[in-house]
Amino acid sequence: MIIKKTAAIGGGVIGGAWAARFVLNGLDCKIFDPHPEAERIVGEVMANATRAFDSLTDAPKPEPGKLTFVPSIEEAVEAADLIQESVPERLELKQKVHMQIDAAASEDALIGSSTSGLLPTDIQAKMMAPERMFVAHPYNPVYLLPLVEIVGGARSDPAALDHAHAAYEQIGMKPVRIRKEIDAFVGDRLLEAVWREALWLIRDDICTVEELDDIMTHSFGLRWAQMGLFQTYRIAGGEAGMRHFIEQFGPTMSLPWTKLMDVPDLDDALIDKIAGQSDEQAGDLGIRDLERIRDDNIVGFLHVLRDARNGRGWSAGKALKSYEERLKAMAANDV
Ligand SMILES: NC(=O)c1ccc[n+]([C@@H]2O[C@H](COP(=O)([O-])OP(=O)(O)OC[C@H]3O[C@@H](n4cnc5c(N)ncnc54)[C@H](O)[C@@H]3O)[C@@H](O)[C@H]2O)c1
């Protein structure tokens, strides 16, 4: 199934970036968001996305699709092949929005939710045709980072998940199917563990937010970006490999190193402290400045990873390589 028309329901941080990925990949997108400034916000995301996409690849890019703001969910979804819901993370709201999508979408439309952690079984509970609904959880910035976690609910049709897999590949992404439906899937489960520990470290004055970010960005962050966790630790085990690594560091798991079982109280004092230190860290840089710096760095990493191993590519660079091959094949077929 080739996707031609898309719909974005919600045009915030994530929905606006989905719309950008769709449009920059030549797909028309109808977007609905009741926010009075939705057009301005999506316009700013689109400008940064276009800038990043231009530098991502020299492969021939499709003519951008058309982005249209519409006044209702029904109008957005009626002719769409792929519908992406990115409304705020509240189950009742998601259920209501999915009932509206369900009633107006064509029967073979694919309906993905961007939820960060709600179960697809719960989101699809009130739909008449839930078999076409699934979670498609992206990572910010959606227009650059390739990963999308695909999670089916109890009533999702496995064939719809296969179609979704192909659809997200069509727009340059790396879909990973999560084998069992769990809260927060895989990525956010990992991120929440790190986030919770970081909150303790700030609360207990062990470091500032800037020092914590320095510790991450100058060390394991660089390793994780290109080899993940397990392959990194395989190397850390030296010639004896993974078994040796586990034998060496396994016992530390029972030492009181982390506080992961407890949640710090997010009281006003802790929120003020984090927000204040974060303002200081950002200095004069506004959100759109930080987005551009982040995007340039990600594009640079992706280029390094694409060209690694004498051009054979490595990890996320392989996803960019396959995407470029697809773009070239599409351009050749047009000739
Ligand atoms: N921010 C992230 O890093 C991130 C990453 C991955 C997934 N997500 C998920 O994406 C979803 C959206 O998150 P976000 O960060 O973009 O939030 P956001 O607050 O930036 O955007 C949500 C948008 O939805 C709009 N909205 C509210 N009610 C609506 C309705 N009935 N119909 C259409 N639009 C409506 C709001 O006006 C707002 O613009 C959430 O489920 C979140 O968990 C967020």
PDB file of N, CA, C and O in Angstrom, residues 266-326:
ATOM      1  N   LEU A 266       8.100  15.732  43.026  1.00  0.00           N
ATOM      2  CA  LEU A 266       8.290  16.873  42.101  1.00  0.00           C
ATOM      3  C   LEU A 266       7.593  18.093  42.694  1.00  0.00           C
ATOM      4  O   LEU A 266       6.624  18.616  42.135  1.00  0.00           O
ATOM      5  N   ASP A 267       8.091  18.556  43.841  1.00  0.00           N
ATOM      6  CA  ASP A 267       7.471  19.710  44.483  1.00  0.00           C
ATOM      7  C   ASP A 267       7.973  21.013  43.831  1.00  0.00           C
ATOM      8  O   ASP A 267       8.867  20.981  42.977  1.00  0.00           O
ATOM      9  N   ASP A 268       7.388  22.143  44.256  1.00  0.00           N
ATOM     10  CA  ASP A 268       7.738  23.422  43.621  1.00  0.00           C
ATOM     11  C   ASP A 268       9.230  23.707  43.722  1.00  0.00           C
ATOM     12  O   ASP A 268       9.840  24.236  42.798  1.00  0.00           O
ATOM     13  N   ALA A 269       9.820  23.344  44.865  1.00  0.00           N
ATOM     14  CA  ALA A 269      11.241  23.649  45.065  1.00  0.00           C
ATOM     15  C   ALA A 269      12.086  22.936  44.005  1.00  0.00           C
ATOM     16  O   ALA A 269      12.997  23.537  43.410  1.00  0.00           O
ATOM     17  N   LEU A 270      11.780  21.657  43.749  1.00  0.00           N
ATOM     18  CA  LEU A 270      12.583  20.904  42.767  1.00  0.00           C
ATOM     19  C   LEU A 270      12.320  21.422  41.345  1.00  0.00           C
ATOM     20  O   LEU A 270      13.251  21.584  40.551  1.00  0.00           O
ATOM     21  N   ILE A 271      11.057  21.722  41.074  1.00  0.00           N
ATOM     22  CA  ILE A 271      10.742  22.230  39.720  1.00  0.00           C
ATOM     23  C   ILE A 271      11.446  23.573  39.493  1.00  0.00           C
ATOM     24  O   ILE A 271      12.045  23.802  38.443  1.00  0.00           O
ATOM     25  N   ASP A 272      11.394  24.475  40.503  1.00  0.00           N
ATOM     26  CA  ASP A 272      12.053  25.786  40.376  1.00  0.00           C
ATOM     27  C   ASP A 272      13.551  25.617  40.163  1.00  0.00           C
ATOM     28  O   ASP A 272      14.169  26.313  39.357  1.00  0.00           O
ATOM     29  N   LYS A 273      14.118  24.690  40.890  1.00  0.00           N
ATOM     30  CA  LYS A 273      15.559  24.485  40.800  1.00  0.00           C
ATOM     31  C   LYS A 273      15.938  24.006  39.381  1.00  0.00           C
ATOM     32  O   LYS A 273      16.853  24.560  38.749  1.00  0.00           O
ATOM     33  N   ILE A 274      15.214  23.016  38.894  1.00  0.00           N
ATOM     34  CA  ILE A 274      15.541  22.471  37.562  1.00  0.00           C
ATOM     35  C   ILE A 274      15.305  23.533  36.487  1.00  0.00           C
ATOM     36  O   ILE A 274      16.143  23.746  35.602  1.00  0.00           O
ATOM     37  N   ALA A 275      14.154  24.211  36.574  1.00  0.00           N
ATOM     38  CA  ALA A 275      13.827  25.203  35.534  1.00  0.00           C
ATOM     39  C   ALA A 275      14.836  26.348  35.570  1.00  0.00           C
ATOM     40  O   ALA A 275      15.289  26.820  34.509  1.00  0.00           O
ATOM     41  N   GLY A 276      15.221  26.789  36.767  1.00  0.00           N
ATOM     42  CA  GLY A 276      16.186  27.897  36.901  1.00  0.00           C
ATOM     43  C   GLY A 276      17.542  27.511  36.328  1.00  0.00           C
ATOM     44  O   GLY A 276      18.146  28.256  35.554  1.00  0.00           O
ATOM     45  N   GLN A 277      18.016  26.334  36.694  1.00  0.00           N
ATOM     46  CA  GLN A 277      19.328  25.887  36.190  1.00  0.00           C
ATOM     47  C   GLN A 277      19.269  25.681  34.673  1.00  0.00           C
ATOM     48  O   GLN A 277      20.240  25.918  33.959  1.00  0.00           O
ATOM     49  N   SER A 278      18.133  25.238  34.196  1.00  0.00           N
ATOM     50  CA  SER A 278      17.989  25.004  32.749  1.00  0.00           C
ATOM     51  C   SER A 278      18.005  26.342  31.987  1.00  0.00           C
ATOM     52  O   SER A 278      18.619  26.458  30.918  1.00  0.00           O
ATOM     53  N   ASP A 279      17.363  27.375  32.563  1.00  0.00           N
ATOM     54  CA  ASP A 279      17.392  28.719  31.942  1.00  0.00           C
ATOM     55  C   ASP A 279      18.834  29.214  31.865  1.00  0.00           C
ATOM     56  O   ASP A 279      19.274  29.758  30.851  1.00  0.00           O
ATOM     57  N   GLU A 280      19.551  29.020  32.963  1.00  0.00           N
ATOM     58  CA  GLU A 280      20.946  29.467  33.017  1.00  0.00           C
ATOM     59  C   GLU A 280      21.784  28.737  31.964  1.00  0.00           C
ATOM     60  O   GLU A 280      22.607  29.323  31.272  1.00  0.00           O
ATOM     61  N   GLN A 281      21.528  27.454  31.834  1.00  0.00           N
ATOM     62  CA  GLN A 281      22.280  26.637  30.867  1.00  0.00           C
ATOM     63  C   GLN A 281      22.007  27.114  29.431  1.00  0.00           C
ATOM     64  O   GLN A 281      22.925  27.200  28.610  1.00  0.00           O
ATOM     65  N   ALA A 282      20.759  27.460  29.133  1.00  0.00           N
ATOM     66  CA  ALA A 282      20.411  27.852  27.755  1.00  0.00           C
ATOM     67  C   ALA A 282      20.938  29.245  27.413  1.00  0.00           C
ATOM     68  O   ALA A 282      21.199  29.549  26.242  1.00  0.00           O
ATOM     69  N   GLY A 283      21.119  30.105  28.435  1.00  0.00           N
ATOM     70  CA  GLY A 283      21.629  31.456  28.164  1.00  0.00           C
ATOM     71  C   GLY A 283      20.721  32.190  27.183  1.00  0.00           C
ATOM     72  O   GLY A 283      19.507  32.241  27.366  1.00  0.00           O
ATOM     73  N   ASP A 284      21.339  32.754  26.111  1.00  0.00           N
ATOM     74  CA  ASP A 284      20.565  33.556  25.149  1.00  0.00           C
ATOM     75  C   ASP A 284      19.826  32.717  24.114  1.00  0.00           C
ATOM     76  O   ASP A 284      19.132  33.262  23.258  1.00  0.00           O
ATOM     77  N   LEU A 285      20.035  31.426  24.125  1.00  0.00           N
ATOM     78  CA  LEU A 285      19.485  30.602  23.043  1.00  0.00           C
ATOM     79  C   LEU A 285      18.008  30.298  23.267  1.00  0.00           C
ATOM     80  O   LEU A 285      17.637  29.737  24.306  1.00  0.00           O
ATOM     81  N   GLY A 286      17.176  30.658  22.300  1.00  0.00           N
ATOM     82  CA  GLY A 286      15.750  30.352  22.372  1.00  0.00           C
ATOM     83  C   GLY A 286      15.509  28.920  21.878  1.00  0.00           C
ATOM     84  O   GLY A 286      16.426  28.253  21.399  1.00  0.00           O
ATOM     85  N   ILE A 287      14.227  28.495  21.988  1.00  0.00           N
ATOM     86  CA  ILE A 287      13.894  27.114  21.601  1.00  0.00           C
ATOM     87  C   ILE A 287      14.245  26.833  20.147  1.00  0.00           C
ATOM     88  O   ILE A 287      14.818  25.801  19.815  1.00  0.00           O
ATOM     89  N   ARG A 288      13.872  27.768  19.241  1.00  0.00           N
ATOM     90  CA  ARG A 288      14.148  27.505  17.802  1.00  0.00           C
ATOM     91  C   ARG A 288      15.648  27.475  17.528  1.00  0.00           C
ATOM     92  O   ARG A 288      16.107  26.735  16.669  1.00  0.00           O
ATOM     93  N   ASP A 289      16.456  28.309  18.277  1.00  0.00           N
ATOM     94  CA  ASP A 289      17.924  28.244  18.124  1.00  0.00           C
ATOM     95  C   ASP A 289      18.427  26.864  18.542  1.00  0.00           C
ATOM     96  O   ASP A 289      19.232  26.245  17.847  1.00  0.00           O
ATOM     97  N   LEU A 290      17.940  26.417  19.713  1.00  0.00           N
ATOM     98  CA  LEU A 290      18.397  25.112  20.216  1.00  0.00           C
ATOM     99  C   LEU A 290      17.994  24.002  19.242  1.00  0.00           C
ATOM    100  O   LEU A 290      18.754  23.061  19.008  1.00  0.00           O
ATOM    101  N   GLU A 291      16.777  24.132  18.673  1.00  0.00           N
ATOM    102  CA  GLU A 291      16.340  23.114  17.701  1.00  0.00           C
ATOM    103  C   GLU A 291      17.293  23.054  16.515  1.00  0.00           C
ATOM    104  O   GLU A 291      17.657  21.973  16.045  1.00  0.00           O
ATOM    105  N   ARG A 292      17.719  24.231  16.027  1.00  0.00           N
ATOM    106  CA  ARG A 292      18.609  24.241  14.848  1.00  0.00           C
ATOM    107  C   ARG A 292      19.976  23.644  15.187  1.00  0.00           C
ATOM    108  O   ARG A 292      20.539  22.894  14.397  1.00  0.00           O
ATOM    109  N   ILE A 293      20.487  23.968  16.374  1.00  0.00           N
ATOM    110  CA  ILE A 293      21.782  23.393  16.788  1.00  0.00           C
ATOM    111  C   ILE A 293      21.653  21.864  16.883  1.00  0.00           C
ATOM    112  O   ILE A 293      22.470  21.108  16.355  1.00  0.00           O
ATOM    113  N   ARG A 294      20.583  21.427  17.558  1.00  0.00           N
ATOM    114  CA  ARG A 294      20.337  19.979  17.687  1.00  0.00           C
ATOM    115  C   ARG A 294      20.241  19.319  16.308  1.00  0.00           C
ATOM    116  O   ARG A 294      20.867  18.292  16.043  1.00  0.00           O
ATOM    117  N   ASP A 295      19.465  19.938  15.407  1.00  0.00           N
ATOM    118  CA  ASP A 295      19.252  19.334  14.083  1.00  0.00           C
ATOM    119  C   ASP A 295      20.561  19.232  13.304  1.00  0.00           C
ATOM    120  O   ASP A 295      20.843  18.215  12.671  1.00  0.00           O
ATOM    121  N   ASP A 296      21.373  20.299  13.338  1.00  0.00           N
ATOM    122  CA  ASP A 296      22.661  20.260  12.613  1.00  0.00           C
ATOM    123  C   ASP A 296      23.541  19.129  13.152  1.00  0.00           C
ATOM    124  O   ASP A 296      24.198  18.425  12.391  1.00  0.00           O
ATOM    125  N   ASN A 297      23.535  18.980  14.483  1.00  0.00           N
ATOM    126  CA  ASN A 297      24.363  17.925  15.080  1.00  0.00           C
ATOM    127  C   ASN A 297      23.861  16.542  14.685  1.00  0.00           C
ATOM    128  O   ASN A 297      24.645  15.651  14.361  1.00  0.00           O
ATOM    129  N   ILE A 298      22.533  16.376  14.702  1.00  0.00           N
ATOM    130  CA  ILE A 298      21.979  15.057  14.339  1.00  0.00           C
ATOM    131  C   ILE A 298      22.295  14.742  12.881  1.00  0.00           C
ATOM    132  O   ILE A 298      22.697  13.621  12.540  1.00  0.00           O
ATOM    133  N   VAL A 299      22.144  15.738  12.013  1.00  0.00           N
ATOM    134  CA  VAL A 299      22.458  15.516  10.587  1.00  0.00           C
ATOM    135  C   VAL A 299      23.931  15.113  10.452  1.00  0.00           C
ATOM    136  O   VAL A 299      24.274  14.176   9.728  1.00  0.00           O
ATOM    137  N   GLY A 300      24.812  15.822  11.190  1.00  0.00           N
ATOM    138  CA  GLY A 300      26.246  15.485  11.147  1.00  0.00           C
ATOM    139  C   GLY A 300      26.499  14.045  11.594  1.00  0.00           C
ATOM    140  O   GLY A 300      27.211  13.296  10.932  1.00  0.00           O
ATOM    141  N   PHE A 301      25.868  13.634  12.728  1.00  0.00           N
ATOM    142  CA  PHE A 301      26.022  12.245  13.206  1.00  0.00           C
ATOM    143  C   PHE A 301      25.543  11.259  12.141  1.00  0.00           C
ATOM    144  O   PHE A 301      26.185  10.256  11.876  1.00  0.00           O
ATOM    145  N   LEU A 302      24.369  11.571  11.571  1.00  0.00           N
ATOM    146  CA  LEU A 302      23.796  10.632  10.598  1.00  0.00           C
ATOM    147  C   LEU A 302      24.707  10.484   9.384  1.00  0.00           C
ATOM    148  O   LEU A 302      24.865   9.390   8.840  1.00  0.00           O
ATOM    149  N   HIS A 303      25.351  11.599   8.982  1.00  0.00           N
ATOM    150  CA  HIS A 303      26.279  11.508   7.842  1.00  0.00           C
ATOM    151  C   HIS A 303      27.480  10.630   8.193  1.00  0.00           C
ATOM    152  O   HIS A 303      27.894   9.788   7.392  1.00  0.00           O
ATOM    153  N   VAL A 304      28.032  10.846   9.396  1.00  0.00           N
ATOM    154  CA  VAL A 304      29.174  10.015   9.822  1.00  0.00           C
ATOM    155  C   VAL A 304      28.772   8.539   9.814  1.00  0.00           C
ATOM    156  O   VAL A 304      29.500   7.673   9.327  1.00  0.00           O
ATOM    157  N   LEU A 305      27.587   8.254  10.354  1.00  0.00           N
ATOM    158  CA  LEU A 305      27.146   6.860  10.457  1.00  0.00           C
ATOM    159  C   LEU A 305      26.805   6.264   9.088  1.00  0.00           C
ATOM    160  O   LEU A 305      27.028   5.082   8.848  1.00  0.00           O
ATOM    161  N   ARG A 306      26.293   7.091   8.184  1.00  0.00           N
ATOM    162  CA  ARG A 306      26.016   6.610   6.828  1.00  0.00           C
ATOM    163  C   ARG A 306      27.317   6.250   6.100  1.00  0.00           C
ATOM    164  O   ARG A 306      27.401   5.275   5.375  1.00  0.00           O
ATOM    165  N   ASP A 307      28.374   7.061   6.321  1.00  0.00           N
ATOM    166  CA  ASP A 307      29.629   6.866   5.589  1.00  0.00           C
ATOM    167  C   ASP A 307      30.575   5.896   6.303  1.00  0.00           C
ATOM    168  O   ASP A 307      31.660   5.608   5.787  1.00  0.00           O
ATOM    169  N   ALA A 308      30.164   5.402   7.481  1.00  0.00           N
ATOM    170  CA  ALA A 308      31.062   4.532   8.274  1.00  0.00           C
ATOM    171  C   ALA A 308      31.349   3.239   7.527  1.00  0.00           C
ATOM    172  O   ALA A 308      30.596   2.839   6.629  1.00  0.00           O
ATOM    173  N   ARG A 309      32.403   2.583   7.927  1.00  0.00           N
ATOM    174  CA  ARG A 309      32.806   1.284   7.363  1.00  0.00           C
ATOM    175  C   ARG A 309      32.910   1.351   5.844  1.00  0.00           C
ATOM    176  O   ARG A 309      32.293   0.602   5.116  1.00  0.00           O
ATOM    177  N   ASN A 310      33.676   2.363   5.396  1.00  0.00           N
ATOM    178  CA  ASN A 310      33.891   2.544   3.946  1.00  0.00           C
ATOM    179  C   ASN A 310      32.592   2.607   3.168  1.00  0.00           C
ATOM    180  O   ASN A 310      32.449   1.993   2.120  1.00  0.00           O
ATOM    181  N   GLY A 311      31.630   3.327   3.721  1.00  0.00           N
ATOM    182  CA  GLY A 311      30.383   3.560   2.993  1.00  0.00           C
ATOM    183  C   GLY A 311      29.350   2.465   3.168  1.00  0.00           C
ATOM    184  O   GLY A 311      28.259   2.539   2.593  1.00  0.00           O
ATOM    185  N   ARG A 312      29.647   1.440   3.971  1.00  0.00           N
ATOM    186  CA  ARG A 312      28.632   0.388   4.169  1.00  0.00           C
ATOM    187  C   ARG A 312      27.572   0.823   5.173  1.00  0.00           C
ATOM    188  O   ARG A 312      26.492   0.270   5.229  1.00  0.00           O
ATOM    189  N   GLY A 313      27.917   1.841   5.987  1.00  0.00           N
ATOM    190  CA  GLY A 313      26.937   2.382   6.945  1.00  0.00           C
ATOM    191  C   GLY A 313      26.940   1.618   8.256  1.00  0.00           C
ATOM    192  O   GLY A 313      27.395   0.472   8.323  1.00  0.00           O
ATOM    193  N   TRP A 314      26.447   2.271   9.304  1.00  0.00           N
ATOM    194  CA  TRP A 314      26.412   1.677  10.646  1.00  0.00           C
ATOM    195  C   TRP A 314      25.193   2.204  11.383  1.00  0.00           C
ATOM    196  O   TRP A 314      24.887   3.396  11.281  1.00  0.00           O
ATOM    197  N   SER A 315      24.494   1.358  12.081  1.00  0.00           N
ATOM    198  CA  SER A 315      23.302   1.670  12.885  1.00  0.00           C
ATOM    199  C   SER A 315      22.376   2.671  12.178  1.00  0.00           C
ATOM    200  O   SER A 315      21.941   2.412  11.054  1.00  0.00           O
ATOM    201  N   ALA A 316      22.091   3.827  12.791  1.00  0.00           N
ATOM    202  CA  ALA A 316      21.096   4.735  12.190  1.00  0.00           C
ATOM    203  C   ALA A 316      21.542   5.226  10.805  1.00  0.00           C
ATOM    204  O   ALA A 316      20.706   5.627   9.992  1.00  0.00           O
ATOM    205  N   GLY A 317      22.844   5.181  10.516  1.00  0.00           N
ATOM    206  CA  GLY A 317      23.332   5.564   9.185  1.00  0.00           C
ATOM    207  C   GLY A 317      22.835   4.621   8.107  1.00  0.00           C
ATOM    208  O   GLY A 317      22.664   5.008   6.951  1.00  0.00           O
ATOM    209  N   LYS A 318      22.568   3.360   8.499  1.00  0.00           N
ATOM    210  CA  LYS A 318      22.033   2.404   7.519  1.00  0.00           C
ATOM    211  C   LYS A 318      20.603   2.786   7.125  1.00  0.00           C
ATOM    212  O   LYS A 318      20.193   2.595   5.991  1.00  0.00           O
ATOM    213  N   ALA A 319      19.855   3.309   8.097  1.00  0.00           N
ATOM    214  CA  ALA A 319      18.486   3.746   7.783  1.00  0.00           C
ATOM    215  C   ALA A 319      18.533   4.903   6.790  1.00  0.00           C
ATOM    216  O   ALA A 319      17.740   4.971   5.844  1.00  0.00           O
ATOM    217  N   LEU A 320      19.492   5.830   6.987  1.00  0.00           N
ATOM    218  CA  LEU A 320      19.609   6.959   6.044  1.00  0.00           C
ATOM    219  C   LEU A 320      20.028   6.455   4.661  1.00  0.00           C
ATOM    220  O   LEU A 320      19.513   6.904   3.639  1.00  0.00           O
ATOM    221  N   LYS A 321      20.927   5.474   4.649  1.00  0.00           N
ATOM    222  CA  LYS A 321      21.395   4.913   3.374  1.00  0.00           C
ATOM    223  C   LYS A 321      20.230   4.267   2.601  1.00  0.00           C
ATOM    224  O   LYS A 321      20.049   4.513   1.413  1.00  0.00           O
ATOM    225  N   SER A 322      19.419   3.451   3.295  1.00  0.00           N
ATOM    226  CA  SER A 322      18.288   2.812   2.601  1.00  0.00           C
ATOM    227  C   SER A 322      17.311   3.872   2.120  1.00  0.00           C
ATOM    228  O   SER A 322      16.724   3.746   1.041  1.00  0.00           O
ATOM    229  N   TYR A 323      17.129   4.904   2.917  1.00  0.00           N
ATOM    230  CA  TYR A 323      16.206   5.982   2.525  1.00  0.00           C
ATOM    231  C   TYR A 323      16.703   6.651   1.247  1.00  0.00           C
ATOM    232  O   TYR A 323      15.935   6.888   0.308  1.00  0.00           O
ATOM    233  N   GLU A 324      18.002   6.941   1.192  1.00  0.00           N
ATOM    234  CA  GLU A 324      18.556   7.592   0.000  1.00  0.00           C
ATOM    235  C   GLU A 324      18.411   6.690  -1.224  1.00  0.00           C
ATOM    236  O   GLU A 324      18.084   7.161  -2.313  1.00  0.00           O
ATOM    237  N   GLU A 325      18.605   5.373  -1.008  1.00  0.00           N
ATOM    238  CA  GLU A 325      18.448   4.449  -2.140  1.00  0.00           C
ATOM    239  C   GLU A 325      17.005   4.459  -2.635  1.00  0.00           C
ATOM    240  O   GLU A 325      16.733   4.456  -3.825  1.00  0.00           O
ATOM    241  N   ARG A 326      16.067   4.525  -1.669  1.00  0.00           N
ATOM    242  CA  ARG A 326      14.647   4.572  -2.058  1.00  0.00           C
ATOM    243  C   ARG A 326      14.338   5.852  -2.822  1.00  0.00           C
ATOM    244  O   ARG A 326      13.645   5.841  -3.836  1.00  0.00           O
TER     245      ARG A 326
END
